[in-house]
Tab-separated table of C-alpha atoms and ligand atoms in Angstrom:
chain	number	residue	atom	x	y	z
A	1	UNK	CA	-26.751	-41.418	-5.315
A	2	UNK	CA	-23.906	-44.094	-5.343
A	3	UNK	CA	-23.938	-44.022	-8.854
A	4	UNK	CA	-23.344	-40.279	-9.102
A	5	UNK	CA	-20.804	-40.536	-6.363
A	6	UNK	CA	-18.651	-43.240	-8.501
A	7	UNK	CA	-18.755	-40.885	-11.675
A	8	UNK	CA	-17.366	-38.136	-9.909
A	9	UNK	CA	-14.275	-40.112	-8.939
A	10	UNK	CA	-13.839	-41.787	-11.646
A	11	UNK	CA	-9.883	-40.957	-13.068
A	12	UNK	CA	-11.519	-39.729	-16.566
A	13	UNK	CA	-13.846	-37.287	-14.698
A	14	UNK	CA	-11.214	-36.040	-12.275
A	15	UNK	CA	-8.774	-35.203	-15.010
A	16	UNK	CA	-11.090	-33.470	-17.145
A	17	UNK	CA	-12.189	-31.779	-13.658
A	18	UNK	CA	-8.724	-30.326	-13.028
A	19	UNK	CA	-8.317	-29.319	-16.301
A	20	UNK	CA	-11.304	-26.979	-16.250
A	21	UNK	CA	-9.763	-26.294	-13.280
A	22	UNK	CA	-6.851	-24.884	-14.563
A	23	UNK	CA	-7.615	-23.913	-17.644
A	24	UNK	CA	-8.534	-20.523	-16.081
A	25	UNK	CA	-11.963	-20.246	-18.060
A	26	UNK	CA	-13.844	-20.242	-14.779
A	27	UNK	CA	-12.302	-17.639	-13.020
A	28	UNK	CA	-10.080	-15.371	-14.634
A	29	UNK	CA	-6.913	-14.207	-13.129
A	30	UNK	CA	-4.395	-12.057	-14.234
A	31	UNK	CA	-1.023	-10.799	-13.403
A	32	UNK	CA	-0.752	-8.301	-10.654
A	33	UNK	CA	1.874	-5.584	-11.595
A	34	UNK	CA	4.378	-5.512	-9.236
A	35	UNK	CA	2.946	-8.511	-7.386
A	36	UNK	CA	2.961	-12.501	-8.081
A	37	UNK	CA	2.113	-13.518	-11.740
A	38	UNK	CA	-0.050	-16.596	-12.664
A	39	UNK	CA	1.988	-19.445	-12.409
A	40	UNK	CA	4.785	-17.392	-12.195
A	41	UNK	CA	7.629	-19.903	-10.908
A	42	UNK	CA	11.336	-18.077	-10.776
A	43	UNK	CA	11.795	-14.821	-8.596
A	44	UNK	CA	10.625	-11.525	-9.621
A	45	UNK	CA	12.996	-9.458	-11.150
A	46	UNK	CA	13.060	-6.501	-9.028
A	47	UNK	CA	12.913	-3.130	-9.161
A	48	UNK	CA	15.964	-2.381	-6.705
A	49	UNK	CA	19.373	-3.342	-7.445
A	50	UNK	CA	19.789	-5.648	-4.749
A	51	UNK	CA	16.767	-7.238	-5.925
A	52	UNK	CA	18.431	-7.665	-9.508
A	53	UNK	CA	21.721	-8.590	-8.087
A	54	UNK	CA	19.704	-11.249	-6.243
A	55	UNK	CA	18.349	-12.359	-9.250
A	56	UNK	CA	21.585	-12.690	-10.984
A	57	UNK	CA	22.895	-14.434	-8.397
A	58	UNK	CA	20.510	-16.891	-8.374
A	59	UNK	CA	20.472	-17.444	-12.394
A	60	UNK	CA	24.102	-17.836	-11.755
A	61	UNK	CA	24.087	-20.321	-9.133
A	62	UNK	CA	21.226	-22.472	-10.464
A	63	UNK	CA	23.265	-22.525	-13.733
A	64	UNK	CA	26.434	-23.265	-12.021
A	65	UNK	CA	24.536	-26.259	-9.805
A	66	UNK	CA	23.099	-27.374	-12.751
A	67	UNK	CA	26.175	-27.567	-14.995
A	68	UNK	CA	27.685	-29.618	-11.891
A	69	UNK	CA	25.610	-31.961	-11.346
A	70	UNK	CA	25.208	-33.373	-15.430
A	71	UNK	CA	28.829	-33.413	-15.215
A	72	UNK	CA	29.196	-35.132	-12.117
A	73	UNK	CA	25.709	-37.579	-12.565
A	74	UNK	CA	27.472	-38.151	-16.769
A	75	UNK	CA	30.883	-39.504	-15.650
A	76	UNK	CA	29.385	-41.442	-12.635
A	77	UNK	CA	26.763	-42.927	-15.136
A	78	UNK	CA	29.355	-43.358	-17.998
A	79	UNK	CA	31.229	-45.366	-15.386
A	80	UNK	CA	29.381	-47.307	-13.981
A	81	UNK	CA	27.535	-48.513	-17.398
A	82	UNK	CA	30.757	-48.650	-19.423
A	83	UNK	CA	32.789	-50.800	-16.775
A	84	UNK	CA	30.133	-53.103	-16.157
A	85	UNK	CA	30.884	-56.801	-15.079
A	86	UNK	CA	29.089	-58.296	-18.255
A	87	UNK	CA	31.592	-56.885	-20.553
A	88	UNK	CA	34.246	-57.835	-18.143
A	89	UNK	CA	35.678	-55.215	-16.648
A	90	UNK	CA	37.615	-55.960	-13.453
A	91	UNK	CA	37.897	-53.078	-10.936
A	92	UNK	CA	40.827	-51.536	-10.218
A	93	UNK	CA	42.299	-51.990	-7.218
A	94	UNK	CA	44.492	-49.182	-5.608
A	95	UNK	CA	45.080	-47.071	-2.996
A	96	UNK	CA	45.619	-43.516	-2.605
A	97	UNK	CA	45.981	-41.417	-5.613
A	98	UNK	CA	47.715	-38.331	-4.998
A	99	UNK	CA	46.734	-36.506	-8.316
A	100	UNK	CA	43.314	-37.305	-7.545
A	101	UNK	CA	42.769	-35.792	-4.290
A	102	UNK	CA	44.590	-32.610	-4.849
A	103	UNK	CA	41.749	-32.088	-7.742
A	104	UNK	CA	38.743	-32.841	-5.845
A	105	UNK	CA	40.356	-30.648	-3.014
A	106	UNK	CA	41.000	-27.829	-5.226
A	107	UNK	CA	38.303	-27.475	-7.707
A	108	UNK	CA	35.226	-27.600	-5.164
A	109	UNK	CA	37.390	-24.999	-3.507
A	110	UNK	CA	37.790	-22.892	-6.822
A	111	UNK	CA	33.834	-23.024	-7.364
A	112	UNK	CA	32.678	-22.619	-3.354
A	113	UNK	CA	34.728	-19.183	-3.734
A	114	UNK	CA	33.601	-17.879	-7.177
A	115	UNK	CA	30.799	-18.309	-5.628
A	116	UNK	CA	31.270	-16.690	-2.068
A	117	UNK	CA	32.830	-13.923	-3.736
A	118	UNK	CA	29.817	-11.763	-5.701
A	119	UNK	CA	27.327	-13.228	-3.026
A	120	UNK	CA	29.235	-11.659	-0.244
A	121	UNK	CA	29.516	-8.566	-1.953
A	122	UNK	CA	25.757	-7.849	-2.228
A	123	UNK	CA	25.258	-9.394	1.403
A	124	UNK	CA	27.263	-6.158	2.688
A	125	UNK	CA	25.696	-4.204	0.314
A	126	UNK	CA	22.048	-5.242	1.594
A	127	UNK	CA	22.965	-4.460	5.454
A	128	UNK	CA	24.796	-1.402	4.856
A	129	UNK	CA	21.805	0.621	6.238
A	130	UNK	CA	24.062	3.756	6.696
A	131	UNK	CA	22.800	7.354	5.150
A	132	UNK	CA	19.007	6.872	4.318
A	133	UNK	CA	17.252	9.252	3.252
A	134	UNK	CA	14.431	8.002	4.998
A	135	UNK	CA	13.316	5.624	8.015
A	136	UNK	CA	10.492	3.440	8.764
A	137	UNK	CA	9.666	1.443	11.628
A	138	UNK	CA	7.529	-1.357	10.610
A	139	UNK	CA	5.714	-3.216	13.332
A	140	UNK	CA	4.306	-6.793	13.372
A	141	UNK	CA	0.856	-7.110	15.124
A	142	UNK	CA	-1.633	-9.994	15.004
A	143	UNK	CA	-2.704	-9.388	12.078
A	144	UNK	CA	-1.515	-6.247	10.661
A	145	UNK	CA	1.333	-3.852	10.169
A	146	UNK	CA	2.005	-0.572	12.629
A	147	UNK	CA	3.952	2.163	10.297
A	148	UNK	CA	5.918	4.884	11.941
A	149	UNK	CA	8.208	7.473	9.635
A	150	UNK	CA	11.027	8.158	12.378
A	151	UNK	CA	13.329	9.982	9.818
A	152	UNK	CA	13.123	12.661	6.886
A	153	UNK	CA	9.753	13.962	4.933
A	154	UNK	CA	6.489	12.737	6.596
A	155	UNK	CA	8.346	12.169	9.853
A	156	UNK	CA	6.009	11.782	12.791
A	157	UNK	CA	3.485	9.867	10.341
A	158	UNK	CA	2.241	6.837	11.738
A	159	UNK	CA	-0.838	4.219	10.749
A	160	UNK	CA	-1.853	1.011	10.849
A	161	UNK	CA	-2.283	-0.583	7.634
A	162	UNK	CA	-4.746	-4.014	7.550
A	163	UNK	CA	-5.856	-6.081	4.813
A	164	UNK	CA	-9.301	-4.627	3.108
A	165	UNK	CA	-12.255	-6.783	5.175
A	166	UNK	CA	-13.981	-6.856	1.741
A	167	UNK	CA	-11.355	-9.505	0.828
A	168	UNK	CA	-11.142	-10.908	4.330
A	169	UNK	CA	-14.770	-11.400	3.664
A	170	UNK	CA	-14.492	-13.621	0.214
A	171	UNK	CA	-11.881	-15.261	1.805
A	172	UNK	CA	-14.503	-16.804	4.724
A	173	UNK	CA	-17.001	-17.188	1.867
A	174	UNK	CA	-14.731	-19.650	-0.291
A	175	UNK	CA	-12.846	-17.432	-2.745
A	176	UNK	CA	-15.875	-18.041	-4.908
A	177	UNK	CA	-15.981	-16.598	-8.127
A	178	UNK	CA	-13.672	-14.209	-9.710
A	179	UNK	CA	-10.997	-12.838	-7.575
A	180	UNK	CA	-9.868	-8.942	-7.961
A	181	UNK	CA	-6.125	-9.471	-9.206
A	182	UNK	CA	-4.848	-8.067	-5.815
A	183	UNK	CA	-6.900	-10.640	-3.744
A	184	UNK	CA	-5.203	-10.860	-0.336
A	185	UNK	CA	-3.103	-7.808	-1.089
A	186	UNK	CA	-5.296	-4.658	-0.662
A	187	UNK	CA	-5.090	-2.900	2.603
A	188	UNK	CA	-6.454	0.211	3.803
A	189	UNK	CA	-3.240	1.827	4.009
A	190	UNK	CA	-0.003	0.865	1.990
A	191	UNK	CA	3.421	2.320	2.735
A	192	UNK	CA	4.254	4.975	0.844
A	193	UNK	CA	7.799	5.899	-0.283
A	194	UNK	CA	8.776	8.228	-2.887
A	195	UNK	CA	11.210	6.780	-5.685
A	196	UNK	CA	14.801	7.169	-5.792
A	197	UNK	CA	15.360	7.458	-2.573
A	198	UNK	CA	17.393	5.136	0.545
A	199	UNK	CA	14.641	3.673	2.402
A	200	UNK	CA	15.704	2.246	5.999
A	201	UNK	CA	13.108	-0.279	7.366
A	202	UNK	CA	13.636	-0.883	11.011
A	203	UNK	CA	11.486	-3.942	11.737
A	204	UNK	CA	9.836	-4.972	15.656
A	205	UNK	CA	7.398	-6.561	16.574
A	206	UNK	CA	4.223	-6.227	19.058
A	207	UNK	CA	3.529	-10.272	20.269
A	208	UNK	CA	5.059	-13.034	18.272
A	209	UNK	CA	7.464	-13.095	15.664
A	210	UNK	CA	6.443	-12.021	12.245
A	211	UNK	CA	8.691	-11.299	9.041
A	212	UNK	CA	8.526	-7.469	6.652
A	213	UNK	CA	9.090	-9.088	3.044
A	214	UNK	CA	8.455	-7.808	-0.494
A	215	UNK	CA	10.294	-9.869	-3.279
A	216	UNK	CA	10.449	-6.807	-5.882
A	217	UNK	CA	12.071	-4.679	-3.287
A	218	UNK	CA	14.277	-7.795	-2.650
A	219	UNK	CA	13.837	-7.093	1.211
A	220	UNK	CA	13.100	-10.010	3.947
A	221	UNK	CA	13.732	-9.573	7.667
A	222	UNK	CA	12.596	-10.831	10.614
A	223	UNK	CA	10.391	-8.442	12.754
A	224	UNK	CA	11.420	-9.738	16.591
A	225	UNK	CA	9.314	-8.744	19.736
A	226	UNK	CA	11.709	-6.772	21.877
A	227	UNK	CA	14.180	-6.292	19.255
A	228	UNK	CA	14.774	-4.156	16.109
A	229	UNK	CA	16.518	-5.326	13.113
A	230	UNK	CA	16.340	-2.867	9.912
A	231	UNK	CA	16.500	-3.442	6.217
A	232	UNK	CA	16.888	-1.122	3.341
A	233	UNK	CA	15.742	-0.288	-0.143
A	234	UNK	CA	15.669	2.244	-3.139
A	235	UNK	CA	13.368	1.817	-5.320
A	236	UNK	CA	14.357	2.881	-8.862
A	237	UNK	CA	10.742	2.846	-10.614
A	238	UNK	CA	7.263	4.002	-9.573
A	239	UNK	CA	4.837	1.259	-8.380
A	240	UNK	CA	2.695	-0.951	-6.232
A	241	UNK	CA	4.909	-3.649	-4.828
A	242	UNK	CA	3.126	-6.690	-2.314
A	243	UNK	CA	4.112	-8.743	0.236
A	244	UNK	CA	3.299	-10.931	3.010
A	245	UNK	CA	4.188	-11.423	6.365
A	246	UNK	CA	6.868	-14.853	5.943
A	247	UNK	CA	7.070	-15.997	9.769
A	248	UNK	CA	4.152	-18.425	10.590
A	249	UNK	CA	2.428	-15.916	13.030
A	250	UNK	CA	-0.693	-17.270	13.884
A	251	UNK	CA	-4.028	-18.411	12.560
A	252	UNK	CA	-4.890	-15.136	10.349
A	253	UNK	CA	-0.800	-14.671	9.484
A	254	UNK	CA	-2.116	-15.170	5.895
A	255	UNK	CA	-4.038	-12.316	6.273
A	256	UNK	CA	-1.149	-9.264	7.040
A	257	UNK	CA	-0.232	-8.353	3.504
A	258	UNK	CA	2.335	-5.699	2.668
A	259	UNK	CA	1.783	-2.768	-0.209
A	260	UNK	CA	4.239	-0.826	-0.869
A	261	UNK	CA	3.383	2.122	-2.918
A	262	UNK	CA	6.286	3.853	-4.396
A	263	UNK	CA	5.195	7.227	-6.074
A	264	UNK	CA	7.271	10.400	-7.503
A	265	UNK	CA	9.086	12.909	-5.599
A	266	UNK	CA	6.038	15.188	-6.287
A	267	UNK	CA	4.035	13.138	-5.139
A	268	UNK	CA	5.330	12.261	-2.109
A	269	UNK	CA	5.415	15.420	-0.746
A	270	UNK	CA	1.877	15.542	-1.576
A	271	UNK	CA	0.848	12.735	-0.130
A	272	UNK	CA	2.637	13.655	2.882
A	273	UNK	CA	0.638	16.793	3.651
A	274	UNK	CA	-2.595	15.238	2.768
A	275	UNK	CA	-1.896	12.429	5.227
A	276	UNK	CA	-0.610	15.112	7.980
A	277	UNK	CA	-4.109	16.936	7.581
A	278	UNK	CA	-5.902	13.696	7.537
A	279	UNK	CA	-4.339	12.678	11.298
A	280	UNK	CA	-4.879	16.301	12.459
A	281	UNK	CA	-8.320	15.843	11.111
A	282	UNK	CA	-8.527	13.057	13.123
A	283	UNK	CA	-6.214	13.806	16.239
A	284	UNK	CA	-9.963	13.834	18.024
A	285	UNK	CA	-9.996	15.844	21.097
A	286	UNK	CA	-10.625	13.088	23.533
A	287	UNK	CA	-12.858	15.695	25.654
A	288	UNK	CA	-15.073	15.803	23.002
A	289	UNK	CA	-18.577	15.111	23.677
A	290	UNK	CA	-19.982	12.510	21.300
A	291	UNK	CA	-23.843	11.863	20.112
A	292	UNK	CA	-24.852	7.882	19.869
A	293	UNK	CA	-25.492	7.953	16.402
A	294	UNK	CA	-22.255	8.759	15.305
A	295	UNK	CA	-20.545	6.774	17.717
A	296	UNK	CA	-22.327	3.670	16.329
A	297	UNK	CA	-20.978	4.751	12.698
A	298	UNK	CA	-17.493	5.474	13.777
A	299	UNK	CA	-18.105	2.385	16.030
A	300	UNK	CA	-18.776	-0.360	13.514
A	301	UNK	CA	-15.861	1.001	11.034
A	302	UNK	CA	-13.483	0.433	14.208
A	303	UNK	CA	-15.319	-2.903	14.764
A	304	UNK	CA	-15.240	-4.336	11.287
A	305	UNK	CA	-11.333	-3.636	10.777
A	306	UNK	CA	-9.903	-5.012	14.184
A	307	UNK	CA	-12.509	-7.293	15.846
A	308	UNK	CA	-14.568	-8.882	12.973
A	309	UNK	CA	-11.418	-11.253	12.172
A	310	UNK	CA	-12.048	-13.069	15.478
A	311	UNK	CA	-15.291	-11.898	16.819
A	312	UNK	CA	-17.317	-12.589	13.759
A	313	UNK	CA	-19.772	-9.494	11.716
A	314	UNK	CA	-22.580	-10.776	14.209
A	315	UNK	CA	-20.573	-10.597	17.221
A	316	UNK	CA	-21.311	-14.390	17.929
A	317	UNK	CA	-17.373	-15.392	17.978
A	318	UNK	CA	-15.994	-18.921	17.483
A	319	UNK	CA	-14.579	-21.646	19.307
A	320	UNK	CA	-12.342	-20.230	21.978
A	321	UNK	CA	-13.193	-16.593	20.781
A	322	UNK	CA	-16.111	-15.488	23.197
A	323	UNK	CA	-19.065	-14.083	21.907
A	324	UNK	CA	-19.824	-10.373	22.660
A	325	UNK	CA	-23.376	-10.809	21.412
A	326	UNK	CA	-24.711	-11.145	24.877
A	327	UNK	CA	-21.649	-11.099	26.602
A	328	UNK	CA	-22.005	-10.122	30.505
A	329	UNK	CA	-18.953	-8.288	30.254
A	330	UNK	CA	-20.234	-5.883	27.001
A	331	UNK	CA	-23.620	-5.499	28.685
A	332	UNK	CA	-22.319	-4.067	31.927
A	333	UNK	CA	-24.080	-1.144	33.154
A	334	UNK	CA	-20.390	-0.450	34.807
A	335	UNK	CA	-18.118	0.501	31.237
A	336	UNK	CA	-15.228	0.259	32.739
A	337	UNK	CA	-15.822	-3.728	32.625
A	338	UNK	CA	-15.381	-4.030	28.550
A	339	UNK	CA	-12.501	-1.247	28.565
A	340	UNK	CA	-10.422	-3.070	30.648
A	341	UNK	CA	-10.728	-6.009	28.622
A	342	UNK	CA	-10.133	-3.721	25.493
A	343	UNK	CA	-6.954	-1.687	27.271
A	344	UNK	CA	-5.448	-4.689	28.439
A	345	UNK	CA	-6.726	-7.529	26.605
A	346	UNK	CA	-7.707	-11.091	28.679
A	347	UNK	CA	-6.668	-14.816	28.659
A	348	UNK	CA	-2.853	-13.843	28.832
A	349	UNK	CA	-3.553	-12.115	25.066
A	350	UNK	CA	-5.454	-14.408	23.647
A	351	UNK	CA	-7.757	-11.353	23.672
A	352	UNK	CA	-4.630	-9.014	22.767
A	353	UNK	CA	-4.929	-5.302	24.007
A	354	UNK	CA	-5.812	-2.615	21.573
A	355	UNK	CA	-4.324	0.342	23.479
A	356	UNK	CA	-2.769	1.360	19.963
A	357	UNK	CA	-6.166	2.196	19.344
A	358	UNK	CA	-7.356	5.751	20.084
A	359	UNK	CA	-9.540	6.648	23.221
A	360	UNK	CA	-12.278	7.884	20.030
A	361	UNK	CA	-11.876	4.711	18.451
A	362	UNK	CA	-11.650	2.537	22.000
A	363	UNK	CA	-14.733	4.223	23.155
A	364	UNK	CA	-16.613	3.843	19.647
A	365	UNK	CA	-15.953	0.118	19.405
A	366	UNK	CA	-17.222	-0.255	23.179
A	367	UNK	CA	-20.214	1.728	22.498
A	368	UNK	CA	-21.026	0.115	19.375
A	369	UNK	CA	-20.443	-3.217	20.979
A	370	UNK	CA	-23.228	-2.292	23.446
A	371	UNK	CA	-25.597	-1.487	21.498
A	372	UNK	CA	-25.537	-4.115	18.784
A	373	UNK	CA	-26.751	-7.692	17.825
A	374	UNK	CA	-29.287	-8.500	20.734
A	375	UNK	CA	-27.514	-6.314	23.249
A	376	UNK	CA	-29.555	-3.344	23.700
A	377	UNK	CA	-28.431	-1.528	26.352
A	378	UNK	CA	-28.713	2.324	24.869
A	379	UNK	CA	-25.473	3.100	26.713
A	380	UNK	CA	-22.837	5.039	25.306
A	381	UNK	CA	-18.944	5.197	25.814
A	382	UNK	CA	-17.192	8.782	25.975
A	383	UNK	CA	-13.684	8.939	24.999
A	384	UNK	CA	-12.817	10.690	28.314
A	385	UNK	CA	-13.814	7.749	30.135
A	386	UNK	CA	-11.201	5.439	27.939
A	387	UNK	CA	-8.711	8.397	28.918
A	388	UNK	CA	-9.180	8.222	32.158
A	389	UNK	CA	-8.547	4.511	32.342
A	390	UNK	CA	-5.047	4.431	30.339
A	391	UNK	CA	-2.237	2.986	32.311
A	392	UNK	CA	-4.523	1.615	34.947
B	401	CU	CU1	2.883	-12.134	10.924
């Protein structure tokens, strides 16, 4: 055993460990279009002109920086090696030189505004959110994004859009394996904008702060509780563009990607009817009178993408997160019990409220709750009953 353990650390071993580590053989990864590249170290170009502008402006500036300091780090070098006291130099001695402080006045001043200059002018340019041909509110939940089209085509469209739990999944495993290329990125339901066309993001947020960003689009902005703060973009090509949530959030805030899907005029308009049929479709009548099977199917679907996260696939929780696998509270003869847990949430949020939810969906997840793991209760949740409990 302590043999074994010493190989394994020895500096040979470890280097020619992290070489097969990188060397990619193992697990395969490849570029994601219109996402992060392997080992991809300088900004992405963009596919908006802000984003581009950006882009320049950093080349520029990093050029500019870089020019400045070998010139700066040369002479000071030169100096100081050239004047040494071995080949006896004496310093200088004098006081004020007026020649010399007009220049370092006035040439820092030359180069702060050639460079204020072009990076004010796309700093306008990026808040002018004025005639867009479309709005979006984005919203920042714990640990997904709330989309609502306020203005133009697909107006009154709103979803949730949370990262696939296939990849949540692989993440708990270990990220064993090989990785899809969009690992982290794929969500049930990206944003979809056509091309060509003024985007206005209005960002808010639900609990804490969290932050709408996606490099390509060259958008970033803070998504406040209580406030709204908006963004804009125009896309000029057709694409799948990814981003994360950049304000610390929380423990799953690595876990609320972005995808933006930017498709054709066509088929936007498409995509809007389809989705306008698909939430008519499923605009449930909360009257309705459901049948326990398919409130357990509905039930686990609702389960799996909002609860899992916390309360674990076997209901058993973790750490602070109570278990609902034999939880008092889910067993209740009495439903109203678990529903005003779910309606309100408990623990000052720590539990958050999932009122957003639907009454269909609200009563599902409490049904299926009920009647899973080693709580067998046979009870089932109506939708009217969730209803009837809103705003209490
Ligand atoms: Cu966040």
């Amino acid at each position: 055993m302590k043999s074994i353990w010493r190989n394994k650390y020895r500096p040979a071993n470890l280097l020619l460990a992290a070489g097969a580590a990188f060397s990619g053989a193992a697990h395969a990864v490849n570029d994601l279009p219109g996402g992060p590249s392997v080992r991809q170290l300088n900004l992405p170009l963009g596919v908006t002109k802000i984003a581009q502008e950006q882009h320049f402006l950093h080349t520029v500036m990093m050029i500019l920086c870089t020019v400045i300091f070998v010139a700066v780090f040369a002479v000071m070098f030169y100096s100081i090696w050239k004047h040494r006291k071995s080949v006896g130099h004496k310093a200088a001695n004098f006081h004020e030189s007026v020649v010399v402080e007009v220049i370092w006045t006035i040439v820092p001043f030359i180069i702060v505004i050639a460079m204020a200059l072009p990076a004010t002018k796309v700093l306008v340019a990026q808040k002018d959110t004025t005639n867009a041909d479309l709005t979006i509110k984005t919203t920042g939940y714990q640990w997904k994004w709330g989309y609502d089209y306020l203005n133009g085509e697909g107006e009154g469209l709103a979803f949730i859009s949370t990262l696939d739990s296939s990849q949540r999944a692989m993440s708990d495993a270990g990220a064993k394996g090989t990785m899809p290329d969009d690992y982290l990125f794929k969500v049930d339901n990206p944003l979809v904008v056509p091309v060509q066309k003024k985007v206005r993001i209005i960002t808010t947020a639900n609990d804490v702060i969290h932050a709408f960003a996606v490099p390509q689009l060259g958008i970033k902005q803070d998504a406040v509780p209580g406030f709204v703060r908006d963004t804009w973009f125009r896309a000029e090509t057709v694409g799948d563009y990814y981003g994360q949530c950049q304000e610390l959030c929380g423990k799953e805030h690595a876990y609320m990607p972005i995808h933006v899907k930017v498709v054709s005029a066509a088929d936007y308009t498409a995509w809007v009817d389809g989705k306008r049929k698909e939430a008519a479709a499923k605009l449930d009548d909360p009257g309705k009178v459901w049948a326990l099977p398919d409130m357990m199917t509905r039930g686990e679907k609702v389960y799996a993408a909002n609860c899992a996260a916390c309360h674990q696939a076997n209901g058993k929780g973790a750490g602070p997160i109570k278990p609902l696998d034999a939880s008092p509270k889910v067993v209740d003869a009495d439903h109203k019990v678990q529903l005003q847990v779910l309606l309100n949430g408990q623990n000052n949020g720590a539990m958050p409220s999932w009122k957003q939810l639907s009454d269909t969906d609200l009563a599902a997840v409490a049904t299926y709750t009920k009647n899973s793991w080693s709580n067998k209760t046979g009870q089932l949740v109506q939708p009217a009953e969730v209803l009837a409990l809103r705003g209490k």
